[in-house]
Short mmCIF file of C-alpha atoms and ligand atoms in Angstrom, two decimals:
data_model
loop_
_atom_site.label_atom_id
_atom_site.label_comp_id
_atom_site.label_asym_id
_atom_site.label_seq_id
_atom_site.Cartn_x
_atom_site.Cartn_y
_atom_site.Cartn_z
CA UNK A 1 19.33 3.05 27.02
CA UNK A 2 21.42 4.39 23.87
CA UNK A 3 22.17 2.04 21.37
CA UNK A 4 24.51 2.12 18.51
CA UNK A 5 23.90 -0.16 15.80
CA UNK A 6 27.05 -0.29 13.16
CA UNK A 7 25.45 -1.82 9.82
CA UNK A 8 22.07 -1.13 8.33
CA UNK A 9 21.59 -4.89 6.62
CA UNK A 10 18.39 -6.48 7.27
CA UNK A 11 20.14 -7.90 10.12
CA UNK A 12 20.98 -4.51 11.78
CA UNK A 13 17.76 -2.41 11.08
CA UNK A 14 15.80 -5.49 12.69
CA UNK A 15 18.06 -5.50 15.62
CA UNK A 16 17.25 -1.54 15.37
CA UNK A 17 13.65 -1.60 14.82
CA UNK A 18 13.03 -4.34 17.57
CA UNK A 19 15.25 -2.27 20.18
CA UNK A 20 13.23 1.13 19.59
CA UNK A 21 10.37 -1.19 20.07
CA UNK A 22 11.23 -2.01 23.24
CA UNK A 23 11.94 1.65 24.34
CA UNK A 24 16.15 1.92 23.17
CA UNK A 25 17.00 4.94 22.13
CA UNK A 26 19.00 3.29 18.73
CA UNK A 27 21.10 4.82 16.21
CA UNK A 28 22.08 3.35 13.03
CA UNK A 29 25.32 3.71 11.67
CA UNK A 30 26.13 3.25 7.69
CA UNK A 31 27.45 5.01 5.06
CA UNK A 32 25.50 2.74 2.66
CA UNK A 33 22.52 1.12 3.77
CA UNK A 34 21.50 -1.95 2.26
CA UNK A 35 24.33 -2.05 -0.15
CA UNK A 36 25.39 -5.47 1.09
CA UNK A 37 23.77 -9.02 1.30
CA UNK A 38 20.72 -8.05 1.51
CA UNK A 39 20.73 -6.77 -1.77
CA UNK A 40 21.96 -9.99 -3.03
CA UNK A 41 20.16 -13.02 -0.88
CA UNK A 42 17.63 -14.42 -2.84
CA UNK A 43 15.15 -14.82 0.24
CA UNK A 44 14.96 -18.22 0.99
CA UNK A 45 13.57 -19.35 4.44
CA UNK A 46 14.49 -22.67 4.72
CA UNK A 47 15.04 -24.48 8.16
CA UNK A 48 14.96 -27.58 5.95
CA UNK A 49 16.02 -27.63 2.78
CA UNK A 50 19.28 -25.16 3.97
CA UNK A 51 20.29 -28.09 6.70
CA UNK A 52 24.17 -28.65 6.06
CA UNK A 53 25.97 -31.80 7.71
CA UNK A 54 28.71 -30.26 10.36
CA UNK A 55 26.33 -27.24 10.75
CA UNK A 56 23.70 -29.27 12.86
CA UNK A 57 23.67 -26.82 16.19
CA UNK A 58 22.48 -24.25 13.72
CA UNK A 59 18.82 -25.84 13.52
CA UNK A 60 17.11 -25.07 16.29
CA UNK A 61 17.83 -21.50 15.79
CA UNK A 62 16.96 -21.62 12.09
CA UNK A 63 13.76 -23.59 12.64
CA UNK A 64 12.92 -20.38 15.45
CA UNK A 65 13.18 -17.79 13.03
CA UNK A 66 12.41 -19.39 9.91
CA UNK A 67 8.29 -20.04 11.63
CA UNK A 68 8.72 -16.39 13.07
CA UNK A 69 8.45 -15.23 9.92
CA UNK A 70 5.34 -15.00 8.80
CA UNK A 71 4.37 -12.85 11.87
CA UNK A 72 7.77 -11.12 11.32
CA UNK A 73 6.64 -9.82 8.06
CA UNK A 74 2.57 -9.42 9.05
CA UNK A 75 4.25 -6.63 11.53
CA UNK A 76 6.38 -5.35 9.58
CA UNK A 77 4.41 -4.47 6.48
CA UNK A 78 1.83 -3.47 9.53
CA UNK A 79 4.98 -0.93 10.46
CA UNK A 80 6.19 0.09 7.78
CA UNK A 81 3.24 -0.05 4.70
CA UNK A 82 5.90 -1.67 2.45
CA UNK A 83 4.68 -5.06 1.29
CA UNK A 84 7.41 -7.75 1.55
CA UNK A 85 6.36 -10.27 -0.86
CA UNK A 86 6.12 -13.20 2.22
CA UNK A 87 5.28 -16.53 0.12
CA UNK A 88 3.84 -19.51 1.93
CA UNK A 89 4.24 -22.25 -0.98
CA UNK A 90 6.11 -25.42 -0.32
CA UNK A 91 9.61 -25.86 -1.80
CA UNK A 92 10.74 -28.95 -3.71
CA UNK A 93 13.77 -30.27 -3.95
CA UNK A 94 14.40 -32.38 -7.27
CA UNK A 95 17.18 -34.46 -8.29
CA UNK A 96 18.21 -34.61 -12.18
CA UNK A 97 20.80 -37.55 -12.39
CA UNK A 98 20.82 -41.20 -9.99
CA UNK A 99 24.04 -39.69 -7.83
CA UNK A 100 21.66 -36.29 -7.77
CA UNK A 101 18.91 -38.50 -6.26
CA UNK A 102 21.05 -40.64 -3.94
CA UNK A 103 22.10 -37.10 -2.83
CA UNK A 104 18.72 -35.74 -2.03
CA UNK A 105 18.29 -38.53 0.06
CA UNK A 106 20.84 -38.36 2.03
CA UNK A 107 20.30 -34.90 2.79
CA UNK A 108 16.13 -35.99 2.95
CA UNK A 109 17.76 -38.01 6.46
CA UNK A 110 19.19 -34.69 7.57
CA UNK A 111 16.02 -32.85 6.78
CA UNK A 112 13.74 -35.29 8.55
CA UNK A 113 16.45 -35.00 12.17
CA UNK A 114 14.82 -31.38 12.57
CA UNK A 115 11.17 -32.78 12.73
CA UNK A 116 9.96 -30.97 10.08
CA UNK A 117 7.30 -32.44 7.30
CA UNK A 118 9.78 -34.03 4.53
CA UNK A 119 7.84 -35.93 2.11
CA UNK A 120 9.34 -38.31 -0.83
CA UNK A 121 8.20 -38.02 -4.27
CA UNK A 122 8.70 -40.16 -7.54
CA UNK A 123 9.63 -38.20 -10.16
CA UNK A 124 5.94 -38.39 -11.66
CA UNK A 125 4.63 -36.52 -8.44
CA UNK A 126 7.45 -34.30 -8.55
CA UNK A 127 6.83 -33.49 -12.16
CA UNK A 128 2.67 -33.18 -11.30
CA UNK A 129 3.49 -30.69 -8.56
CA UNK A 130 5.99 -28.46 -11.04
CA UNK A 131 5.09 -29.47 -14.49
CA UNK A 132 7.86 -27.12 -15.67
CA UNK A 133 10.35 -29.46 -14.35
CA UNK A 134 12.19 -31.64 -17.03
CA UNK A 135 10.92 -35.47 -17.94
CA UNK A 136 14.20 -36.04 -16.95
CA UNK A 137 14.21 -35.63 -13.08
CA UNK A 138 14.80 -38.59 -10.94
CA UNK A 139 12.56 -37.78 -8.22
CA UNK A 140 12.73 -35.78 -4.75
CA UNK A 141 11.15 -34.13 -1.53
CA UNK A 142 8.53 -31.76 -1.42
CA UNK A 143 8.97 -29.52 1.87
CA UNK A 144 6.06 -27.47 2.71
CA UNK A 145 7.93 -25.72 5.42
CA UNK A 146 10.49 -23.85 3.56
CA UNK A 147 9.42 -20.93 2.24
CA UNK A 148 10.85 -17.71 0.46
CA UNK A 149 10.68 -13.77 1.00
CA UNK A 150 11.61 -10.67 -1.18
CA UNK A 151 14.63 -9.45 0.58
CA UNK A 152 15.04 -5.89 -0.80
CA UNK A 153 11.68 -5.19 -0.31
CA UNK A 154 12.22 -6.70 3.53
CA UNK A 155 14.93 -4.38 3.67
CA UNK A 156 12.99 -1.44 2.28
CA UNK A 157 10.41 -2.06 5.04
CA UNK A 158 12.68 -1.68 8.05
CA UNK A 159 14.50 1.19 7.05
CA UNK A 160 11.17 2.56 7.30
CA UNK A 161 9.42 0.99 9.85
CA UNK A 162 12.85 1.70 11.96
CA UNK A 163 12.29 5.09 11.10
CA UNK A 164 8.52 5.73 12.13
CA UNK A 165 10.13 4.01 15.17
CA UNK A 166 12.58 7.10 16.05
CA UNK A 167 15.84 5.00 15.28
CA UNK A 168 18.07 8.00 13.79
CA UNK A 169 20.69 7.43 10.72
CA UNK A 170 24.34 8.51 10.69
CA UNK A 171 25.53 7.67 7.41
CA UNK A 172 29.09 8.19 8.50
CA UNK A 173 31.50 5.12 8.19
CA UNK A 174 32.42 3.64 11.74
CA UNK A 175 36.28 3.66 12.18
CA UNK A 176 36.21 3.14 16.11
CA UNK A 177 33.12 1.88 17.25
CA UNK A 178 34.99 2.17 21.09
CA UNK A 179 34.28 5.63 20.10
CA UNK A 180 30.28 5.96 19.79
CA UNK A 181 28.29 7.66 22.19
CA UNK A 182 25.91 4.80 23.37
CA UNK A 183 25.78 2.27 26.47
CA UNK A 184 25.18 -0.53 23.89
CA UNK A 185 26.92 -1.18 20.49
CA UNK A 186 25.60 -4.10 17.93
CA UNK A 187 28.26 -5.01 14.98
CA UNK A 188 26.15 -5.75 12.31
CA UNK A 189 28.27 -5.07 9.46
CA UNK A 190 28.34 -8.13 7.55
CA UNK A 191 31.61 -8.98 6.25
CA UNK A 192 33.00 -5.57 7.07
CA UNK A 193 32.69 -6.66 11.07
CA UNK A 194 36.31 -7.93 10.47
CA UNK A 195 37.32 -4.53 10.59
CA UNK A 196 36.18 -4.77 14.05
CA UNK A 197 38.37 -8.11 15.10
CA UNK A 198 35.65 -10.58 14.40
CA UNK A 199 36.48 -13.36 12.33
CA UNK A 200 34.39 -13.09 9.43
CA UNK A 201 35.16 -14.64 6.18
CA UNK A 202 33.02 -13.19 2.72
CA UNK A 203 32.19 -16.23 0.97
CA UNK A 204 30.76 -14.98 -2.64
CA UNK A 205 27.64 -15.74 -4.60
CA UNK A 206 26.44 -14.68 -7.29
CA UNK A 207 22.63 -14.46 -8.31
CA UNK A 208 20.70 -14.06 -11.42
CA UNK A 209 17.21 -12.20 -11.34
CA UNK A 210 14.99 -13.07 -14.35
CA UNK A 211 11.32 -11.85 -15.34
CA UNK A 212 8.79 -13.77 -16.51
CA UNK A 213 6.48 -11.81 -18.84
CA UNK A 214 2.65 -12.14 -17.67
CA UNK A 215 1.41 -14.99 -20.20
CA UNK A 216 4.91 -16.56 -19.27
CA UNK A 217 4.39 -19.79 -17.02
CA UNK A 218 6.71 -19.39 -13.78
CA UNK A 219 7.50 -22.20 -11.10
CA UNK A 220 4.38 -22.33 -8.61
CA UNK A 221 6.89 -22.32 -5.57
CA UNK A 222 10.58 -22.39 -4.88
CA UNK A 223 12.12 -24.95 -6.77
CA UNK A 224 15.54 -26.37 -5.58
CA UNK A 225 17.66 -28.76 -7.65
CA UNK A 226 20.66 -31.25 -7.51
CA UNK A 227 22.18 -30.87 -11.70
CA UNK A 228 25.11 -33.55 -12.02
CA UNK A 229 26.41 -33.05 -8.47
CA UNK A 230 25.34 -28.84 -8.45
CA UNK A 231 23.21 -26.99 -6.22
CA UNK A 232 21.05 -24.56 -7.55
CA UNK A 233 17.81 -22.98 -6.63
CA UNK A 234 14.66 -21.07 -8.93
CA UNK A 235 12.77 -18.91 -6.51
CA UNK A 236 9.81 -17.39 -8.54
CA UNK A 237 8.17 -14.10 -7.07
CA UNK A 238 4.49 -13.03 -7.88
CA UNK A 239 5.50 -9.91 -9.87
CA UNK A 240 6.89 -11.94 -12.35
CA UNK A 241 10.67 -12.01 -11.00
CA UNK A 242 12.60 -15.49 -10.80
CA UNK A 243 15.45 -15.20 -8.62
CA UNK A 244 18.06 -17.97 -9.74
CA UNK A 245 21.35 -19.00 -7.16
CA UNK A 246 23.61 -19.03 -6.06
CA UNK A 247 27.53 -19.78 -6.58
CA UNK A 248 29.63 -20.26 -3.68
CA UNK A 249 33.14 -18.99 -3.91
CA UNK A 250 36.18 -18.24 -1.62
CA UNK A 251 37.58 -15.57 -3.72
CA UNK A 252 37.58 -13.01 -0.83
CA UNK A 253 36.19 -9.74 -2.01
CA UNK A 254 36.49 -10.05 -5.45
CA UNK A 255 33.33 -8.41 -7.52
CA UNK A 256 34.06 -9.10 -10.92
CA UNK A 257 36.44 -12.10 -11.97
CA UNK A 258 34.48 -15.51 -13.28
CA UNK A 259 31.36 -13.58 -13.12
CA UNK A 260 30.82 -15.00 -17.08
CA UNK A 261 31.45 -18.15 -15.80
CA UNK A 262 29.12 -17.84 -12.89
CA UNK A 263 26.28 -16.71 -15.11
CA UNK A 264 27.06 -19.69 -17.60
CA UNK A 265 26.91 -21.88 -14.95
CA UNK A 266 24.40 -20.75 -13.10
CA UNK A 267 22.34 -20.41 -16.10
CA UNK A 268 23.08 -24.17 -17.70
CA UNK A 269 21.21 -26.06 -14.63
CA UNK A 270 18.74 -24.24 -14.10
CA UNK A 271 17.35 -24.62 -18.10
CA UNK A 272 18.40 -28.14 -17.21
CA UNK A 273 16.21 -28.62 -14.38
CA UNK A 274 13.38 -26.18 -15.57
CA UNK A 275 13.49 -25.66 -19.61
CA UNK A 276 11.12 -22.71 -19.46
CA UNK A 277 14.25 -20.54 -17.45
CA UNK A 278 15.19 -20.36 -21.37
CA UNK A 279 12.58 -17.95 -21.94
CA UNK A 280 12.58 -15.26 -19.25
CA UNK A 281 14.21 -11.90 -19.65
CA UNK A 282 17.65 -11.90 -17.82
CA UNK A 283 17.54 -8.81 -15.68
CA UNK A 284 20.70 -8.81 -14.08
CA UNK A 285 23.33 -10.51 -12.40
CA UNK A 286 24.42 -9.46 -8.97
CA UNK A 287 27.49 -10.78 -6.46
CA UNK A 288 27.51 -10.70 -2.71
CA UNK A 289 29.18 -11.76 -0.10
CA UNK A 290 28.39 -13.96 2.65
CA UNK A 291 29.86 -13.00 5.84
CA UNK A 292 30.95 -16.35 7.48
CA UNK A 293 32.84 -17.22 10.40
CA UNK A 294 35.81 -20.43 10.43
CA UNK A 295 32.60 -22.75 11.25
CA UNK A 296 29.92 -21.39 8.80
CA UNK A 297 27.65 -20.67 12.37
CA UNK A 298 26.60 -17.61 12.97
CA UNK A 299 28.46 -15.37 15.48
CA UNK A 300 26.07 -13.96 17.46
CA UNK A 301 26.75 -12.62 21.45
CA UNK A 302 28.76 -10.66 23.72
CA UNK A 303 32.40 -9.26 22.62
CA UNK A 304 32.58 -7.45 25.94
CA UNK A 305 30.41 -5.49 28.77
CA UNK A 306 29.42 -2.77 25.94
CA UNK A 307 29.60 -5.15 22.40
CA UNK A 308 27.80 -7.42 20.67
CA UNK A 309 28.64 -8.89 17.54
CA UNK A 310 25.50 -9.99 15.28
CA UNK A 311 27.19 -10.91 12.41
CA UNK A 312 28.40 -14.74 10.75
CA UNK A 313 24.85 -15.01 9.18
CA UNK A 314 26.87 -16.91 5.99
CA UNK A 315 23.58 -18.10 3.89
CA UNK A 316 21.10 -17.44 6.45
CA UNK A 317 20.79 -13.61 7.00
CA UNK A 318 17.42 -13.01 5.95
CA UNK A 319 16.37 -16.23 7.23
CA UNK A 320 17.58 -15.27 10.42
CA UNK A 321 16.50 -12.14 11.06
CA UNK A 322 13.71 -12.52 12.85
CA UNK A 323 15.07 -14.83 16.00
CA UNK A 324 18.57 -12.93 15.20
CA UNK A 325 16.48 -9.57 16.42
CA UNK A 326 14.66 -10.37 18.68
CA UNK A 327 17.49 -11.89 20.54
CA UNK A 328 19.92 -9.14 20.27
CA UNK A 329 17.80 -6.35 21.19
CA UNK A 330 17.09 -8.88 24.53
CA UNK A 331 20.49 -9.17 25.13
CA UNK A 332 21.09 -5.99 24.45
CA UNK A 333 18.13 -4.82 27.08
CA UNK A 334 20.01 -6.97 29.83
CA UNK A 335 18.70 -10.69 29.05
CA UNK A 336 22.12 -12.47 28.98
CA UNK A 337 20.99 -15.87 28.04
CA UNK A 338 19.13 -14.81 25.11
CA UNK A 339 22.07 -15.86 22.89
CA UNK A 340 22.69 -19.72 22.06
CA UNK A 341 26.41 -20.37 23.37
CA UNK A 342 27.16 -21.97 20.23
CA UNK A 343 27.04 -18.67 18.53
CA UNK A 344 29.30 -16.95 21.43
CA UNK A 345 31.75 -14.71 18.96
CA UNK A 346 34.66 -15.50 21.62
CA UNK A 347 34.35 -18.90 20.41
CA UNK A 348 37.40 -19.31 18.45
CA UNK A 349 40.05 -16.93 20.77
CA UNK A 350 42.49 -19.39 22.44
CA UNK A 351 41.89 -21.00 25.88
CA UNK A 352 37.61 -20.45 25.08
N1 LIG B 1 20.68 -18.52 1.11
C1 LIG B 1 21.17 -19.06 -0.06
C2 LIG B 1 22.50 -18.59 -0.47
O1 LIG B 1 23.21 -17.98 0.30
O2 LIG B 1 22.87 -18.86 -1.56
#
């Protein structure tokens, strides 16, 4: 079987890699690889602490491939000899201000619906678990669940296990994917798959990467906070980095406008909710794009007989990689109920 994949983002190499696997003769097809989200994400693997109200049929699928991952990335560094910085600690989730804490808990009840450990903590446990964490925090959840990964280095590692697996490169841009030689084709462009008719939105973020200097103290695990009514999140890696996101903005594809702004703000509560922040080196500031369908769910399926669309990952992408794969290359082999229907990418066409 001869499969085209269009997009080499984590999500389409591991679609790739897992196809060769299974004996698909694949070919990737980008003019850029890894240019997009994945250079972005931050790497958080959260089937918790990620839970959105109005997004609940996304759980099951993110609570799948969030606890593939640690086997996910024992294989892959296996494949590939490219470590990808997998990180086990818990994450905790802190509130700064009383509506910050009445918040956490009412996202704590959403948390708890997927079954996963969710545990409470005064703001003196919270602060004895992360003693960089302001005196001023009201309090919070400590997840042990929800965990993080280094997403360039994940993408570094399946470009090259994909490779050693005899998937083969075009790095030609795909105008007509009608018009690839291959029985199968996966769009897995990201927010360029609306080029192909699917109804992808980019939603932008933009991330700060820090570096902590060796004698530096860092946050012992992912750190997630609620500052006067904003989200943010401090995910520390153990080569010193300290990834710090993420804004979420519908300003379609624009790269550079309010990026001061985003940095300012972006900046402000995290010091707030960790002081130390203050010190670290800022290393750079980087804006994505989340590619995100009219529901924020994922749109993942058949188009037709010879398409599938793996694509809609919004925040999720390298959280859902793994089940995202492994499912596609299925479907892709001939399983046609691999796919949840709620991610069918006909979902929104009239009279569906
Ligand atoms: N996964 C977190 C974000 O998209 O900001």
């Amino acid at each position: 079987m001869r499969l085209a994949v269009v997009g080499a983002g984590s999500i389409g190499l591991a679609i790739a890699w897992r196809a060769a696997n299974l004996g698909a003769r694949v070919t990737v097809h980008d003019p850029a690889p890894g240019s997009g989200a994945s250079r972005v994400a931050a790497g958080i693997l959260a089937a918790a602490t990620e839970a959105q109200f109005g997004e609940e049929a996304l759980l099951p699928f993110m609570a799948e491939s969030v606890d593939a991952w640690p086997g996910f990335a024992a294989e892959l560094e296996a494949a590939s000899g490219v470590p990808v910085a997998h990180r086990d600690t818990a994450t905790l989730m802190v509130g700064l201000g009383e509506g910050d804490r009445a918040e956490i808990d009412r996202l704590a009840a959403l948390y708890r619906t997927t079954g996963r450990t969710v545990d409470t903590l005064a703001p003196r446990r919270a602060r004895e678990l992360e003693p960089l964490l302001t005196h001023r925090v009201r309090g919070g959840v400590l997840v042990p669940g929800d965990h993080a990964v280094e997403p360039r280095a994940v993408h570094a590692a399946l470009l090259a296990a994909a490779e050693r697996a005899g998937v083969e490169f075009r790095a030609a841009h795909v105008e007509d994917p009608a018009a690839l030689d291959a029985d199968q084709v996966v769009l897995a462009a990201g927010c360029g798959s609306a080029a192909f008719g699917l109804p992808v939105r980019p939603v932008r973020g933009a991330v700060l990467r820090l570096r902590a200097s060796a004698v530096q103290p860092r946050p012992a695990g992912t750190v997630r906070g609620h500052v006067h009514g904003h989200a943010i999140y401090i995910v520390p890696r153990d080569d010193g980095e300290i990834v710090v996101g993420a804004t979420v903005d519908e300003r379609g594809f624009d790269r550079t406008t309010g990026t001061a702004g985003a940095a300012h703000d972006l900046l402000r509560w995290s010091i707030d909710l960790v002081p130390e922040i203050a010190e670290y080196h800022l290393d750079e500031i980087t804006v994505g794009f989340r590619p995100t369908a009219p529901d924020n769910l994922p749109l993942i399926g058949r188009v037709d007989d010879r398409t599938i669309a793996a694509t809609g990952h919004y925040r999720h992408g390298i959280a859902l990689t793994p089940a995202t794969a492994d499912r596609v290359a299925a479907l892709a082999l001939g399983d046609a109920d691999a796919i949840p229907a709620a991610f069918d990418p006909l979902r929104f066409e009239e009279g569906s």
